[in-house]
Short mmCIF file of C-alpha atoms and ligand atoms in Angstrom, two decimals:
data_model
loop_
_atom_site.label_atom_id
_atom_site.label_comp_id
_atom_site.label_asym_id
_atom_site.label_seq_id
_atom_site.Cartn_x
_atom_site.Cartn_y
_atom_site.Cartn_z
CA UNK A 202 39.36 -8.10 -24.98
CA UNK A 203 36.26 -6.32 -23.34
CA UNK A 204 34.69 -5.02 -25.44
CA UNK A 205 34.14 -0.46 -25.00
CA UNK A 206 30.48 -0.22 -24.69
CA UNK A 207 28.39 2.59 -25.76
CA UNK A 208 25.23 2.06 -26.15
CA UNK A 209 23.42 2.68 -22.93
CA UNK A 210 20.34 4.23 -24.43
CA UNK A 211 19.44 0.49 -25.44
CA UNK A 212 20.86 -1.25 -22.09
CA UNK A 213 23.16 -0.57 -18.96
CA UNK A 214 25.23 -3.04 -17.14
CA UNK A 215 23.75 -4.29 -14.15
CA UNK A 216 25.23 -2.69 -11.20
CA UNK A 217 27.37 -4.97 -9.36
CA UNK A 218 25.61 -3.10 -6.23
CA UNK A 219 22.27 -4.05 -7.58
CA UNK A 220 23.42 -7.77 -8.56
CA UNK A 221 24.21 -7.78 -4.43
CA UNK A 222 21.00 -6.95 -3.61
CA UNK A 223 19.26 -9.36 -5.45
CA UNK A 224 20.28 -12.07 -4.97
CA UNK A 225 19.08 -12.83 -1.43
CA UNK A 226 15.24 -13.49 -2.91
CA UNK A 227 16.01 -15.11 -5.98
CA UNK A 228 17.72 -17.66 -3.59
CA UNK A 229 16.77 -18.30 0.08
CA UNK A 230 13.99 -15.52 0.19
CA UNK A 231 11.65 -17.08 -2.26
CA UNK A 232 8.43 -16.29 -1.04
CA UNK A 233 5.44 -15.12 -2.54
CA UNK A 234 4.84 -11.92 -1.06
CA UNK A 235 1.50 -12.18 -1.14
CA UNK A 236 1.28 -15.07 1.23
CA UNK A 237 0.45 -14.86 4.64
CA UNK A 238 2.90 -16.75 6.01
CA UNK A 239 6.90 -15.31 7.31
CA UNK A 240 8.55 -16.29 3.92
CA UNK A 241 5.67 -14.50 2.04
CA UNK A 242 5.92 -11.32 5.17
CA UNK A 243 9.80 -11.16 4.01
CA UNK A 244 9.03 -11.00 0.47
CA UNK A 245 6.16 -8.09 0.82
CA UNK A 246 8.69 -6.22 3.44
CA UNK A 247 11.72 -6.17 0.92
CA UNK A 248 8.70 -4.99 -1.79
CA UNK A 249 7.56 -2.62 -0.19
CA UNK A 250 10.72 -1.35 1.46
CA UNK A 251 11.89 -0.72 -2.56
CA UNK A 252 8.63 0.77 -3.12
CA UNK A 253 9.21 3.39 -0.26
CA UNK A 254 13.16 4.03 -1.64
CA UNK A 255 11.98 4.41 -4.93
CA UNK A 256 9.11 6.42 -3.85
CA UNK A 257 11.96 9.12 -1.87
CA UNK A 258 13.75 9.09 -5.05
CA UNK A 259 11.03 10.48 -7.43
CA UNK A 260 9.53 12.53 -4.72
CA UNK A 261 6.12 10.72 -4.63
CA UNK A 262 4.09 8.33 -2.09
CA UNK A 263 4.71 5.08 -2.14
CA UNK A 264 1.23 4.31 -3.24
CA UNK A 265 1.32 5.69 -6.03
CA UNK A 266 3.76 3.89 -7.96
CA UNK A 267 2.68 0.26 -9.44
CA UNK A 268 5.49 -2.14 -10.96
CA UNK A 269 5.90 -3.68 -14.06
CA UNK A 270 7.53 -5.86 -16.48
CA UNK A 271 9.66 -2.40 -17.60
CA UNK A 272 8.96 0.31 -19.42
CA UNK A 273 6.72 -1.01 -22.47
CA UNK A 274 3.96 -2.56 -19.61
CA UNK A 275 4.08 0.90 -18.02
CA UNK A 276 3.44 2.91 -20.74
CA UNK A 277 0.66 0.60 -22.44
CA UNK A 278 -1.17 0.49 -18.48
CA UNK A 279 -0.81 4.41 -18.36
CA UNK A 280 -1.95 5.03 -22.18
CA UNK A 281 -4.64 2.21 -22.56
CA UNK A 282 -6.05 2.30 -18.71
CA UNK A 283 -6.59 6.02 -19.02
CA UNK A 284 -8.53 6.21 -22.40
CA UNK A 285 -11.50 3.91 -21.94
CA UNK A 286 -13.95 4.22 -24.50
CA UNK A 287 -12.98 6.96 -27.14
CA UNK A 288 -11.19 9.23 -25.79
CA UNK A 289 -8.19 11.53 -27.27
CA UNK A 290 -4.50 10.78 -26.82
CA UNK A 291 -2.01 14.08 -27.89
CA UNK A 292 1.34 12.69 -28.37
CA UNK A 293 4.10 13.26 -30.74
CA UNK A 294 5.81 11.50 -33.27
CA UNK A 295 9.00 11.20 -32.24
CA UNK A 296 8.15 9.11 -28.96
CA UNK A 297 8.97 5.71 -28.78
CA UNK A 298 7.20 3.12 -30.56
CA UNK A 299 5.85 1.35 -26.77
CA UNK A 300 4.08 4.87 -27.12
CA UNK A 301 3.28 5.23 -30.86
CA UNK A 302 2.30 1.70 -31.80
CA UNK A 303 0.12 1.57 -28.36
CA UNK A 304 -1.78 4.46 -29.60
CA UNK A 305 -1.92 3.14 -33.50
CA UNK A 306 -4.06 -0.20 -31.55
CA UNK A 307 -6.47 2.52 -29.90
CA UNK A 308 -7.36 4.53 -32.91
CA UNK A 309 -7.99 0.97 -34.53
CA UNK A 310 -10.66 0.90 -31.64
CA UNK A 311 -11.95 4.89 -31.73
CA UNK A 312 -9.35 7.09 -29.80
CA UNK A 313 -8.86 10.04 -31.30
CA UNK A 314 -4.62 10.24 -32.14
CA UNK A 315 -3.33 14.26 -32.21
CA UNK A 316 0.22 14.73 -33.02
CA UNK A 317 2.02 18.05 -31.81
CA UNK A 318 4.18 19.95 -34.12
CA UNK A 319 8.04 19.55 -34.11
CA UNK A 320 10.88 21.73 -35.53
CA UNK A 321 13.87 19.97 -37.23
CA UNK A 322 15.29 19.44 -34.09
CA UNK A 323 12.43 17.61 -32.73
CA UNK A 324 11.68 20.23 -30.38
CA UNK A 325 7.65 20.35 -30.10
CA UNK A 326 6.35 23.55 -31.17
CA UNK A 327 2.64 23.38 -30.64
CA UNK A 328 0.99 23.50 -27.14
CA UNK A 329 -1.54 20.59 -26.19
CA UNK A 330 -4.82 22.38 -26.42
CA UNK A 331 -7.51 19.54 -25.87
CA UNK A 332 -8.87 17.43 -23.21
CA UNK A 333 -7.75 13.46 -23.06
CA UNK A 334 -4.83 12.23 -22.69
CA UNK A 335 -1.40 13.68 -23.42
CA UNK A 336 1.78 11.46 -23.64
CA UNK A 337 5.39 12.56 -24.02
CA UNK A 338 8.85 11.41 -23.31
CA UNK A 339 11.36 13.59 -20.94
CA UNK A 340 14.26 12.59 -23.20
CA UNK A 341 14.43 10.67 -26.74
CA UNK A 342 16.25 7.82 -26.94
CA UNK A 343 17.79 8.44 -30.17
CA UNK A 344 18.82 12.18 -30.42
CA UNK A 345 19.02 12.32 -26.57
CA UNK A 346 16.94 15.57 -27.13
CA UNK A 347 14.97 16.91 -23.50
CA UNK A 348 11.63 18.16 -23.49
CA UNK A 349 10.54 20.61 -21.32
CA UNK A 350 7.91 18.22 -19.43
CA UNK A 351 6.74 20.75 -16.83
CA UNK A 352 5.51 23.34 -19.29
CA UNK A 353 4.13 21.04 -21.34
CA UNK A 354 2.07 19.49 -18.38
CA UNK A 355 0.95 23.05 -17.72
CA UNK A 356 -0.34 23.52 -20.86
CA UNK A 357 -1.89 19.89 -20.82
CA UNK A 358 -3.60 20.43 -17.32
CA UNK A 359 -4.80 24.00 -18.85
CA UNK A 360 -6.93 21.94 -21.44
CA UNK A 361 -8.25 19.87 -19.06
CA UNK A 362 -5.81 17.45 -20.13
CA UNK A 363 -4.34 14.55 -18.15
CA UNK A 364 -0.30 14.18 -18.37
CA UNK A 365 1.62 11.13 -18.82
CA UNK A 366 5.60 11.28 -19.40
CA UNK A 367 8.19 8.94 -20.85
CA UNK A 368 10.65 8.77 -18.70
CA UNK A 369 12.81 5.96 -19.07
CA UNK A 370 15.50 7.88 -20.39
CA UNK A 371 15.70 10.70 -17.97
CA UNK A 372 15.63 8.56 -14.63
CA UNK A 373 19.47 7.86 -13.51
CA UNK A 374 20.62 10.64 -15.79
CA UNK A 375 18.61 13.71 -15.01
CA UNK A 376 16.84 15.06 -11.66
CA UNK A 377 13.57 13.25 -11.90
CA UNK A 378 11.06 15.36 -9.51
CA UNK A 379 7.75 14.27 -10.21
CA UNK A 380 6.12 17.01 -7.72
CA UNK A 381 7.90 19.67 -10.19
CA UNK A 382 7.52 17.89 -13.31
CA UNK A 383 3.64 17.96 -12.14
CA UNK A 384 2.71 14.70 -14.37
CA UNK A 385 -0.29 12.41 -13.97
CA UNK A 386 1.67 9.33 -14.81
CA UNK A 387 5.31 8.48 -15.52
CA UNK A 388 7.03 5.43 -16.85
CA UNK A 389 10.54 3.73 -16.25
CA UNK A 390 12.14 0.72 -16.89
CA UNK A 391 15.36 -0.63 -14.35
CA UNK A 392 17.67 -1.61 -17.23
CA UNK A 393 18.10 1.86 -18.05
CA UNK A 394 19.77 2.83 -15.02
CA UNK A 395 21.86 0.11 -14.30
CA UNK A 396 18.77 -2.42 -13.10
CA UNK A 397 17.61 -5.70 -14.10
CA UNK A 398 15.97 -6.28 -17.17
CA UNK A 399 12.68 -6.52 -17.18
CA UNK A 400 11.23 -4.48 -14.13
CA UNK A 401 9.88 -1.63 -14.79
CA UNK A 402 7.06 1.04 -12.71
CA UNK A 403 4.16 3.47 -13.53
CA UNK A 404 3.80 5.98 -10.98
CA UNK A 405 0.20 7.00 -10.90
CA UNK A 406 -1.12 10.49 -9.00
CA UNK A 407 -4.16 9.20 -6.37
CA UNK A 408 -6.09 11.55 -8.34
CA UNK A 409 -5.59 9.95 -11.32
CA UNK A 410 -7.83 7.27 -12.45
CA UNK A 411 -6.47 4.33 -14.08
CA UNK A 412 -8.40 0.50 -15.24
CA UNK A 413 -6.26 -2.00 -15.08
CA UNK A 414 -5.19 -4.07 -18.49
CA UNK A 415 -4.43 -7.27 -16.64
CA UNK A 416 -7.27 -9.87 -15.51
CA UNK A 417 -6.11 -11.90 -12.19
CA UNK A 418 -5.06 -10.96 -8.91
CA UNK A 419 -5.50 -8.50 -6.71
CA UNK A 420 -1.74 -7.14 -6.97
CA UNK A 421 -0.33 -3.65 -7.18
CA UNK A 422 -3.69 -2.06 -5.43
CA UNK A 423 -5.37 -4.09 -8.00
CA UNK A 424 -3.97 -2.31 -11.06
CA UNK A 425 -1.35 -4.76 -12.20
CA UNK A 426 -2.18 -8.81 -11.74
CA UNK A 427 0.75 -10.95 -11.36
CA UNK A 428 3.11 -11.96 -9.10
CA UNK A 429 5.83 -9.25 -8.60
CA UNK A 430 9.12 -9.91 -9.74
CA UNK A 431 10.89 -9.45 -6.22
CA UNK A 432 14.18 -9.74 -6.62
CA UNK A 433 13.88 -7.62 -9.72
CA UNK A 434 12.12 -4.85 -7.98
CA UNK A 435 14.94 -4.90 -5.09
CA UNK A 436 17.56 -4.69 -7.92
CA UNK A 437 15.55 -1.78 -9.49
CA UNK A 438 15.26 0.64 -6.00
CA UNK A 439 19.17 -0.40 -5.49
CA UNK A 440 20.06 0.47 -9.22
CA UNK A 441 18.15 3.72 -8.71
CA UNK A 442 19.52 4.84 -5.36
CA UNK A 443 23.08 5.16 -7.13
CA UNK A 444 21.76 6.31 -10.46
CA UNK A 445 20.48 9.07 -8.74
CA UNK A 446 23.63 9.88 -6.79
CA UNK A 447 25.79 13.19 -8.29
CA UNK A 448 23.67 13.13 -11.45
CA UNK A 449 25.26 16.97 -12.27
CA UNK A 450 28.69 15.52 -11.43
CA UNK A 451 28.30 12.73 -13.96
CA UNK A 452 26.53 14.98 -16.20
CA UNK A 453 29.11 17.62 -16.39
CA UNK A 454 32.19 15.20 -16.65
CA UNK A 455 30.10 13.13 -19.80
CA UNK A 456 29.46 16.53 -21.68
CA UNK A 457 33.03 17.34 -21.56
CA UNK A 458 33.57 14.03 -23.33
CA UNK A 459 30.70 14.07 -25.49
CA UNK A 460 32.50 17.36 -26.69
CA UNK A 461 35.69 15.67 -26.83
CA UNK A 462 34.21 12.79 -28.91
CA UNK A 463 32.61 15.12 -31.06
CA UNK A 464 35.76 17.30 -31.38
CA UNK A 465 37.74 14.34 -32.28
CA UNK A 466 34.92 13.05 -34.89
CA UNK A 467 34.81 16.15 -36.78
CA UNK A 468 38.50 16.90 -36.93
CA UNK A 469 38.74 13.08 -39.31
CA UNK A 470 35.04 13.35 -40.91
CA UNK A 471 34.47 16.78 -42.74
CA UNK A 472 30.57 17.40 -43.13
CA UNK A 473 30.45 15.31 -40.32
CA UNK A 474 26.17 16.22 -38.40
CA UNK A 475 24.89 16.61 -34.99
CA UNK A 476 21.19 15.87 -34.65
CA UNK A 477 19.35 18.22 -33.10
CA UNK A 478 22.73 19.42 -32.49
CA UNK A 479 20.34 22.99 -31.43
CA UNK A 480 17.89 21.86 -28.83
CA UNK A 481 18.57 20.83 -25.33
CA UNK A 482 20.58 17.54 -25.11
CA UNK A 483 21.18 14.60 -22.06
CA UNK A 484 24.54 14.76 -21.71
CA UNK A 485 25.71 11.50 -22.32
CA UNK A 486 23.69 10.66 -25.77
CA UNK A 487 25.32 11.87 -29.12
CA UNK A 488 23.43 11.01 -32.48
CA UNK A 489 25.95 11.71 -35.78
CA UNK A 490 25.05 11.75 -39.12
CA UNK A 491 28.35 10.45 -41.58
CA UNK A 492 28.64 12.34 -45.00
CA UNK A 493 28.54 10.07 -48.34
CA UNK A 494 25.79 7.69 -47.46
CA UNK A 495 27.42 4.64 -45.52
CA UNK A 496 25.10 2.93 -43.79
CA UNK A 497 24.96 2.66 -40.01
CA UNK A 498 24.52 -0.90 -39.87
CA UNK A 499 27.91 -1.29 -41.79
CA UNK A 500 29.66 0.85 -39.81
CA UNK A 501 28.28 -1.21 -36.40
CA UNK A 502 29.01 -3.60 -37.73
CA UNK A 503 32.74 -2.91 -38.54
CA UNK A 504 32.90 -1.16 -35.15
CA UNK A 505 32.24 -3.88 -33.03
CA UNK A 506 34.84 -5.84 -34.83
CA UNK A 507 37.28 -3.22 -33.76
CA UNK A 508 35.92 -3.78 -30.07
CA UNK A 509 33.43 -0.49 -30.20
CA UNK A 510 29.91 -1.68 -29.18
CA UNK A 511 27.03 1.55 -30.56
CA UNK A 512 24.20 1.89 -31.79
CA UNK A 513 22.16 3.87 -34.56
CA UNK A 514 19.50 6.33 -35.56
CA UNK A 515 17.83 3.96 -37.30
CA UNK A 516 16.12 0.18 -36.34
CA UNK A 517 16.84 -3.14 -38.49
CA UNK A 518 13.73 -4.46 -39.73
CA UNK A 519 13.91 -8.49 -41.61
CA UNK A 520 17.35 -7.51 -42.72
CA UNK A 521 16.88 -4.14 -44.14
CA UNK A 522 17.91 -1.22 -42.93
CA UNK A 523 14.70 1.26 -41.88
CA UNK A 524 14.76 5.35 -41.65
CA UNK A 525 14.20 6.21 -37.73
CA UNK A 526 10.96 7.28 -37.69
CA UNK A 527 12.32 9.41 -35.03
CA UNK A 528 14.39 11.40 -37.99
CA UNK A 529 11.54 11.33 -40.58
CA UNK A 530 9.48 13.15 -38.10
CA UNK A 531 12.14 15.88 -37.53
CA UNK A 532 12.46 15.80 -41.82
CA UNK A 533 15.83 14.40 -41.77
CA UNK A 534 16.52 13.22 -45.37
CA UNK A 535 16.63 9.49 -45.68
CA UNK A 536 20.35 9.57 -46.87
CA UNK A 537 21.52 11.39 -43.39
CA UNK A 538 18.99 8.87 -41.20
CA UNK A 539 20.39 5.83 -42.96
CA UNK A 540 23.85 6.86 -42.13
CA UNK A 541 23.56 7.67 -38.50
CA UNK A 542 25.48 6.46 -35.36
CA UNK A 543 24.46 6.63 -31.41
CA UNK A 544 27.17 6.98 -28.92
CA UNK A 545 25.65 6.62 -25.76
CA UNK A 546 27.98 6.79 -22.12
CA UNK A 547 27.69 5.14 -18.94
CA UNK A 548 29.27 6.82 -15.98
CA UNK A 549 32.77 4.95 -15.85
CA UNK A 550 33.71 6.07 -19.64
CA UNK A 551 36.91 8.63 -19.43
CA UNK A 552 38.40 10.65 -22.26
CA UNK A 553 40.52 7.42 -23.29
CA UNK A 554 37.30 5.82 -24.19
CA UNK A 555 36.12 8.91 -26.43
CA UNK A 556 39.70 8.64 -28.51
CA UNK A 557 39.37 4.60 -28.75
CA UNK A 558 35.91 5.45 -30.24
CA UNK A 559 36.64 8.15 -32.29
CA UNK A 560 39.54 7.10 -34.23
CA UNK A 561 38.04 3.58 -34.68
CA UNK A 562 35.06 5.45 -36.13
CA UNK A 563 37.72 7.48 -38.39
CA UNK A 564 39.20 4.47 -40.05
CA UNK A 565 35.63 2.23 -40.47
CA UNK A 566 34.26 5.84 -42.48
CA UNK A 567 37.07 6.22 -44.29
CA UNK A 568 37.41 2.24 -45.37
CA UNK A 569 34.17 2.15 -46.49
CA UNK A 570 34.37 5.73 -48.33
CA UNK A 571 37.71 4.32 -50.14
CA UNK A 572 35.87 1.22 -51.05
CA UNK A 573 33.22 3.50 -52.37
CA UNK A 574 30.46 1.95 -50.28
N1 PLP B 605 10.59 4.39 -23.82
C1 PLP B 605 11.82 4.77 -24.20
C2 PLP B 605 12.11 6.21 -24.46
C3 PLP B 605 12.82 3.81 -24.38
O1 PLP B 605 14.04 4.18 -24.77
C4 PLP B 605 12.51 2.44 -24.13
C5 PLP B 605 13.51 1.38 -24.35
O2 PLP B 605 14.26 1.40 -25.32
C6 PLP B 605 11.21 2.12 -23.72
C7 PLP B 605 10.28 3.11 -23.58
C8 PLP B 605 10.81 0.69 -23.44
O3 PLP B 605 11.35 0.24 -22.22
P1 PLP B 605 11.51 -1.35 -21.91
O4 PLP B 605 12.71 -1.79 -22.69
O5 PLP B 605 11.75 -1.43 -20.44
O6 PLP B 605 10.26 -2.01 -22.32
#
């Protein structure tokens, strides 16, 4: 039986489409493409012909986007290339830990770490007023929760602030415009959107000024040493050319059965909770908080017995169950963030999907509640 997976805030699929394209230069089209010679000519033209597509896509040039190893690599070049010396990063505390734990190494060495307020639904509520670096993410991974990048740029830029934005989440599943979004630097990682793993890209304005983190060669206009992952990079623009296609079509059609999910949750789980079931939501992400304490990894656990591949609010850490620090920041009590599950939809899910998941999720709560667990 294949399994119903819904957990595409950790992975995607790879596109068959994407698969297609790929494969050509991890077989016969080998070459390095920074060789001189025809097989290393066909390598850089397929590069740079992805660089271009990708480059339409997020309404930037070309040059200004540098790959990378995926979404981690792009946010540690944008965050530690930008604050040489001692500089200031603003950030927040619900980003993601590439973000958090990349700042917690430079305050070790002097940068100056400000965290923004938040409300309880992890909605910032305090400007960036100081000059550095500011980093946040378009859309959180765990409560799916969008930030309103552009105004927060704004405000960044106003205190002589230089922007960087998160968005590995938003890319595929939201109009991703950098020109509008106005952002220094921007991060995103191909397995997100139906892409390989481990390919990822920092765009980077020309006005922005960047050191690299790498020692080696001369690649990615000297900002990123290392032989580019070709075929990965191919797969990425390929994967992003039909992410991007009818994003309001697939967004409408997965909050209709987010809703329907939902409905059918809290028909079966009374006291069943949203997170940050108030602020401004991707469509396709819905974090749940179960009443009586199970724990999420029980329930996952159960659930993918019964064929229902999810996710949680909350990370395993040497066997024990840890509070998202995503929650604690948005003062969740640790009972509700312990007991949390992530639904998160690809595009092919339909409403028989959202009933398979939701009554499977009915009778794994209410086992566990009758067992007194
Ligand atoms: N940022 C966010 C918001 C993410 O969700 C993830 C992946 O989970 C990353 C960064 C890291 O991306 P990658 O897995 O490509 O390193």
């Amino acid at each position: 039986m294949t399994p119903l997976y819904l957990d595409y805030n950790a992975t995607s699929p790879l596109l068959p489409q994407a698969f297609e394209a790929m494969k050509p230069w991890l077989t016969e089209g080998y070459g390095n493409p920074s060789s001189v010679h025809r097989a290393g000519q066909k390598a850089r033209a397929a590069l740079e012909g992805a660089r271009e597509r990708l480059a339409q896509l997020l309404h930037c040039k070309a040059s200004e986007l540098i790959f990378t190893s995926g979404g981690t690599e792009a946010i540690n070049l944008a965050l530690r290339g930008t604050t040489e010396g001692a500089k200031r990063i603003t950030t927040a505390k619900t980003e993601h830990h590439a973000v958090l734990r990349t700042c917690q190494a430079l305050a070790s060495r002097g940068t100056e770490v400000e965290f923004l307020e938040l409300d309880a639904e992890g909605r910032i509520t305090s400007l960036p007023s100081k000059d550095g670096l500011v980093s946040l993410m378009h859309v959180n991974n765990e409560t799916g929760l969008i930030h309103p990048i552009a105004a927060l740029a704004e405000a960044a830029h106003r205190a002589g602030a230089i922007f960087h934005c998160d968005a590995v989440q938003s890319f595929g599943k939201l109009p991703v415009d950098l020109k509008t979004l106005n952002v220094d630097l921007a991060s995103f990682s191909a397995h997100k959107f139906g892409g390989p793993k481990g390919v990822g890209l920092l765009f980077k304005s020309k006005k922005t000024r960047l050191l690299p983190q790498m020692t080696g060669g001369e690649q990615e206009g000297k900002l990123r040493a290392g032989t580019e992952n070709v075929a990965g990079i191919v797969g990425m623009a390929a994967a992003a050319e039909l992410a991007c296609r009818d994003l309001a079509t697939t967004a409408a059609k997965q909050l209709l059965l987010r809703d329907l999910l939902l409905g059918e949750l809290k028909k079966c789980v009374p006291g069943l909770k949203v997170m940050a079931a108030l602020a401004p939501r991707i469509s396709n992400t819905l974090l749940v908080s179960f009443p009586g304490g199970v724990e999420s990894d029980l329930m996952i656990m159960r659930l993918d017995q019964e064929g229902i591949l999810v996710s949680a609010g909350s990370a395993c850490a040497a066997g024990a169950v840890e509070s998202s620090h995503v929650l604690k920041a948005m003062g969740v009590p640790d009972v509700e963030a312990r007991s949390t599950l992530r639904y998160s939809l690809g595009r092919e899910h339909g409403e028989a999907d959202m009933l398979k998941a939701a009554q499977a999720t009915e009778s794994a709560w209410r086992a566990f509640r009758k067992a007194g667990i």
